[in-house]
XYZ file of C-alpha atoms in Angstrom:
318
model
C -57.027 147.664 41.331
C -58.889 150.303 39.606
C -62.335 150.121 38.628
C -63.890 149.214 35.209
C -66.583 151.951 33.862
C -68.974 149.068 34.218
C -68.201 148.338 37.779
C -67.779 152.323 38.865
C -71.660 152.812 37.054
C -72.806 150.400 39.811
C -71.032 151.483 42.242
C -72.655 154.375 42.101
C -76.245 153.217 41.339
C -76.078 151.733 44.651
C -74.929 154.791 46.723
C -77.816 156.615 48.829
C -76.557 160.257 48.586
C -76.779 160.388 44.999
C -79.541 161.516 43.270
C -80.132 161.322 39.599
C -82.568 162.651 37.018
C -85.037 160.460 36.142
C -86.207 159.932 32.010
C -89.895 161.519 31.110
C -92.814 159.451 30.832
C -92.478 157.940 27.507
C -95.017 158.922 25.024
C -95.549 157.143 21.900
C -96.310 159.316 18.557
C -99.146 158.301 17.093
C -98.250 155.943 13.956
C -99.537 152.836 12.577
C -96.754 150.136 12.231
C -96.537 148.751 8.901
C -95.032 145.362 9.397
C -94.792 143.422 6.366
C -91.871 140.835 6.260
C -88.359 141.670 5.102
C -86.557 138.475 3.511
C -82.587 138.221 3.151
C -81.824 140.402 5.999
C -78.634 139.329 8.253
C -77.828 142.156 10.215
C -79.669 144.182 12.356
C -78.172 147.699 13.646
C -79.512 150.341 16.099
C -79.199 153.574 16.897
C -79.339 153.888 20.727
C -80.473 157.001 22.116
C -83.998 157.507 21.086
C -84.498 154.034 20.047
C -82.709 151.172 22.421
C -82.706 153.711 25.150
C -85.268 156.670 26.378
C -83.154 159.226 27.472
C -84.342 163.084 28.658
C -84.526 165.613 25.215
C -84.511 162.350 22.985
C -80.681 162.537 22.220
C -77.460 162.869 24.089
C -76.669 166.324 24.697
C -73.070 167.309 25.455
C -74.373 170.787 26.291
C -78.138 172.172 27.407
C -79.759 174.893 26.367
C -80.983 175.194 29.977
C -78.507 176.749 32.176
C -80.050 175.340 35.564
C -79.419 171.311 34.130
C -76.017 172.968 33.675
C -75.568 174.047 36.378
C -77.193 170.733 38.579
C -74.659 168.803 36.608
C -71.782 170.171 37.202
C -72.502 171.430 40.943
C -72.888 167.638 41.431
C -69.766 167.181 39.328
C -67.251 169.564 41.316
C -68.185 168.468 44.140
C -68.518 164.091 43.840
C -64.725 164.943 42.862
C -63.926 167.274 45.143
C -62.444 169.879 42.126
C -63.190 173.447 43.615
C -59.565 173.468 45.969
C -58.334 173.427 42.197
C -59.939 175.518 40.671
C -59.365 179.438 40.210
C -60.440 181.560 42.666
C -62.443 184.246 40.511
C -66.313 186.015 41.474
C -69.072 183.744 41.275
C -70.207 179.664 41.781
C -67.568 177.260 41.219
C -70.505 175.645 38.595
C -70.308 179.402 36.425
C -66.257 179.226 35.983
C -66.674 175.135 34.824
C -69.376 176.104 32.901
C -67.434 178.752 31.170
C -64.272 176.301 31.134
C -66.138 173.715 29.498
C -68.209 175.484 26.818
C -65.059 177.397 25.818
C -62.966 173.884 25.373
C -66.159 172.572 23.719
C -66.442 175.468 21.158
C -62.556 175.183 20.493
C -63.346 171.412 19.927
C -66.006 172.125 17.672
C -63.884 174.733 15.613
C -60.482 172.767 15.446
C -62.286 168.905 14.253
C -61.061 168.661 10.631
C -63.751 166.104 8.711
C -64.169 166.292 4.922
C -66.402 168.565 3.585
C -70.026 168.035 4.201
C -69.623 165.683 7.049
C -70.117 166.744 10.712
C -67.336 166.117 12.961
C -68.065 164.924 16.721
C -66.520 165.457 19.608
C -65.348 163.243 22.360
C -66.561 164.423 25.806
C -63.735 162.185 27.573
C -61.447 163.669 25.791
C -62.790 167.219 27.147
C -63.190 166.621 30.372
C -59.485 165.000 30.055
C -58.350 168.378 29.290
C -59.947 170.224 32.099
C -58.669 167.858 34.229
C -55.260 168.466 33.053
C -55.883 172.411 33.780
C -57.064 171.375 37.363
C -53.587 169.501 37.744
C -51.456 172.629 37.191
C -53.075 174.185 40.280
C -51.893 170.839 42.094
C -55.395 168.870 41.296
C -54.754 164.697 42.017
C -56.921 162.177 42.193
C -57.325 158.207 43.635
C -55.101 156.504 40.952
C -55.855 153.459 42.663
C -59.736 153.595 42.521
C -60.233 155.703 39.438
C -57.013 154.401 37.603
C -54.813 156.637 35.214
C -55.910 159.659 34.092
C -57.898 158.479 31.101
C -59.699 156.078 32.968
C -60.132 158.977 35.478
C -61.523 160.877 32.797
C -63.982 158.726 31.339
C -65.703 158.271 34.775
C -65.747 162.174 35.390
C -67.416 162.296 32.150
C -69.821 159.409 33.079
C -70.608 161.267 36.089
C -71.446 164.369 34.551
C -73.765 162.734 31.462
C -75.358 160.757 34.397
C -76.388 163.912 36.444
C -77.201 165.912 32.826
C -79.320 163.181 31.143
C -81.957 160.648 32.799
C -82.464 157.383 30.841
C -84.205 154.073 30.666
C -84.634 151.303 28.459
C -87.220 150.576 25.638
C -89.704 148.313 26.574
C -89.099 144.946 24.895
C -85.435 145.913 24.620
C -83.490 143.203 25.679
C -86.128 140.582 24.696
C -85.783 141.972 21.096
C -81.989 141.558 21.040
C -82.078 138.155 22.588
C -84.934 136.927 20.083
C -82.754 138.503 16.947
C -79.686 136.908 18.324
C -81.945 133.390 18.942
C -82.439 133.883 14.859
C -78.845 133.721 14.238
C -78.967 137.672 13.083
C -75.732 139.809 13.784
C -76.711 142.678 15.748
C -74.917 146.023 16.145
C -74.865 149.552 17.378
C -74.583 152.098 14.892
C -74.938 155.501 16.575
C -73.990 158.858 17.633
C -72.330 157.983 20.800
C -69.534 158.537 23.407
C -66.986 156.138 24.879
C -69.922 155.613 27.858
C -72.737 154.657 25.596
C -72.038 150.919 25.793
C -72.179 150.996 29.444
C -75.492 152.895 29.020
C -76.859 150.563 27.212
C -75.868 147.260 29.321
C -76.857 148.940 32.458
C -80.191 149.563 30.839
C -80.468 146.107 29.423
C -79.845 144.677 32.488
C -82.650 146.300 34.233
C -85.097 144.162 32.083
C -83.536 140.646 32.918
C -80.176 138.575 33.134
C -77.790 139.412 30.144
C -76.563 136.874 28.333
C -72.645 137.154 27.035
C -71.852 140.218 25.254
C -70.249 138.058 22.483
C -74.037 136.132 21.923
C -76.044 139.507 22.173
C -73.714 141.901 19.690
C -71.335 141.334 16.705
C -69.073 144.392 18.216
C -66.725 144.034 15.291
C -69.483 145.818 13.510
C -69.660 148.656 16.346
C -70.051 151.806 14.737
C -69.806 154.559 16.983
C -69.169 158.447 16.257
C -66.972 159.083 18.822
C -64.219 156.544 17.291
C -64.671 157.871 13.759
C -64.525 161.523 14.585
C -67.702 162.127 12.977
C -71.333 161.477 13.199
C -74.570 161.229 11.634
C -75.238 162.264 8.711
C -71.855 162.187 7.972
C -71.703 159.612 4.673
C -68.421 157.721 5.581
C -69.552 156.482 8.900
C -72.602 154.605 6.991
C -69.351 153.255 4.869
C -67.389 152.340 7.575
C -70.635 150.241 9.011
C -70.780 148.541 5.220
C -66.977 147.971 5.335
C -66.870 145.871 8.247
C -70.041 144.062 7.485
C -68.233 143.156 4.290
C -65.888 141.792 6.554
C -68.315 138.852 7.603
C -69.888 138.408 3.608
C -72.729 140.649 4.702
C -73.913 143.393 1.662
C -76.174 146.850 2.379
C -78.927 144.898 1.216
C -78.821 142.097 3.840
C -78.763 144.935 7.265
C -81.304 146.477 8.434
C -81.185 149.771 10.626
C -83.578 150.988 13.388
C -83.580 154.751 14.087
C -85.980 157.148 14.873
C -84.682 160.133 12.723
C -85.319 160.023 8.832
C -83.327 163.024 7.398
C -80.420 162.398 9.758
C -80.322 158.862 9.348
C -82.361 156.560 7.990
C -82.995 158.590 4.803
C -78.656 158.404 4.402
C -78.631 154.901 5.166
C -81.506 154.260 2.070
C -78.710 156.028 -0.078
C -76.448 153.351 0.661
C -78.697 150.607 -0.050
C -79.398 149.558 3.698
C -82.626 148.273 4.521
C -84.372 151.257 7.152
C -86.920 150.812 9.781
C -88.335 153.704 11.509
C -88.670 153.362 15.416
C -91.876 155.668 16.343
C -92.034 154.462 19.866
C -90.673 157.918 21.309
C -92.155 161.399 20.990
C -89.127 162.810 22.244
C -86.422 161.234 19.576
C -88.443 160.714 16.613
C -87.885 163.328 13.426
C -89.788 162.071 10.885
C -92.583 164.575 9.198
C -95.244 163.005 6.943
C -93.790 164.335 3.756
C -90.465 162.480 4.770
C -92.662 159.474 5.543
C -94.608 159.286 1.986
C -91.394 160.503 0.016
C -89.604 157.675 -2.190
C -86.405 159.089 -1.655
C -86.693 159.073 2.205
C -89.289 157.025 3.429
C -88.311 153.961 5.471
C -88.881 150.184 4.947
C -91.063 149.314 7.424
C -92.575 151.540 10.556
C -92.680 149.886 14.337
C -94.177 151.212 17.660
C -92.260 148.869 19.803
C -89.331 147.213 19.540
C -90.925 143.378 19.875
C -92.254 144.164 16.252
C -89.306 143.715 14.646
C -90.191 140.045 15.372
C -92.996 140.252 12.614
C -90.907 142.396 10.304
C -88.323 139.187 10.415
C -90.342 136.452 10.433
């Protein structure tokens, strides 16, 4: 029987001849938290990269500026499942032809996502990496059906890989304490972020390394999951915060009554004010946060409340 994403991740964070990139030292900006208690809320959402989880350039990158982490990844990539037999036989690294495989299928991607005007559409790496996959095949390319599983399953862990060997990560301090104490409080808690059909799994494996998790069904309301991937676009984009209202509605829940923790104002917590949602900015990470002081003082934009770790949203609630 074929592996689940969750079980394939520790598989291979228990193999010795892998090695992956490790997150940066985390650096906190310097802020001062203001923590004054919010009444009525219900709901408590997250963004995830940047905020439940510290990961390398302070956001998940599909693509990097730096050819050599390019290069590393998909070296590693090629190779882990044994692609180059498959691939064409042209001058150069077997990483330089992927590389120009997958930036070409990304741009196409980019250029072919139809999203209303003034929203930004986002792209699905599985679905990429399903498609050079599918090239592979026509030059007689198979894989371990009965270990990887069909070849969307196959393609999410290819994609898993790669990410993995791209991006290093780690959790927030306090992070799974925080979402065990909110759920403790009877709050509904959700992920609201720019994220890919392996960002769950990120964030459980991450959670886990801070203590036992409890149910999935006590630590999250996923009915109120709102993640880019699924709705084609992402942040800013002004109908994902109104799908995240829309199924809050679902459970009686208004704007007014969630509060969301992100580290980026313009992009996020600034759109999120628009639509009545309570905002808190996370300034726990040098690397994620985008939030100038003009942003901070403005009316318009500036958040609720201000935190430095994630255990302060303890106070905030009280």
């Amino acid at each position: 029987m074929a592996q689940s994403l969750q079980e394939y991740a520790e598989w291979l964070a228990n193999r010795d001849d892998l090695i992956w990139p490790a997150a940066p030292e985390l650096v906190t900006p310097k802020a001062t938290p203001y923590l004054k208690p919010l009444r009525g809320i219900a709901a408590v959402t997250f963004s995830v990269y940047g905020t439940l989880l510290h990961i390398s350039d302070g956001s998940l990158l599909l693509d990097h500026e730096q050819q050599l982490r390019m290069q590393i990844a998909l070296d590693k990539t090629i190779k882990e499942f044994n692609m180059w037999n498959s691939m064409s036989r042209k001058p150069g690294a077997p990483w330089e032809y992927m590389l120009s495989q997958y930036r070409n299928l990304l741009e196409d991607q980019q250029i072919s996502q139809k999203v209303p005007k003034g929203e930004k559409p986002e792209i699905n790496s599985v679905e990429l990496w399903k498609q050079l996959i599918v090239r592979l095949q026509k030059n007689e390319y198979t894989f371990e059906e009965s270990f990887y599983g069909s070849l969307d399953d196959f393609s999410l862990k290819v994609a898993y890989f790669f990410h993995a060997s791209l991006q290093g990560q780690q959790p927030m301090p306090q992070a799974l304490a925080t979402l065990c104490q909110l759920s403790a409080r009877s709050k509904k808690v959700a992920l609201f972020a720019d994220a890919q059909p392996f960002t769950l799994v990120h964030v459980l494996r991450g959670l886990s390394s801070q203590g036992t998790l409890p149910p999935l069904s006590e630590l999250f309301t996923q009915e109120c999951f709102c993640f880019s991937y699924r709705e084609g676009v992402r942040k800013p984009s002004a109908s994902l915060y109104e799908k995240l209202i829309e199924r809050f509605e679902q459970l009686n829940i208004s704007p007014q009554e969630i509060l969301h923790v992100g580290t980026r104002i313009h992009d996020d917590l600034a759109v999120a004010k628009r639509f009545g949602i309570k905002t808190v900015l996370f300034a726990g990470d040098s690397l994620s946060m985008q939030a100038s002081k003009e942003e901070v003082r403005d009316p318009d934009l500036k958040p609720d409340r201000l935190i430095t770790n994630l255990s302060q949203l303890a106070e905030i609630l009280d």
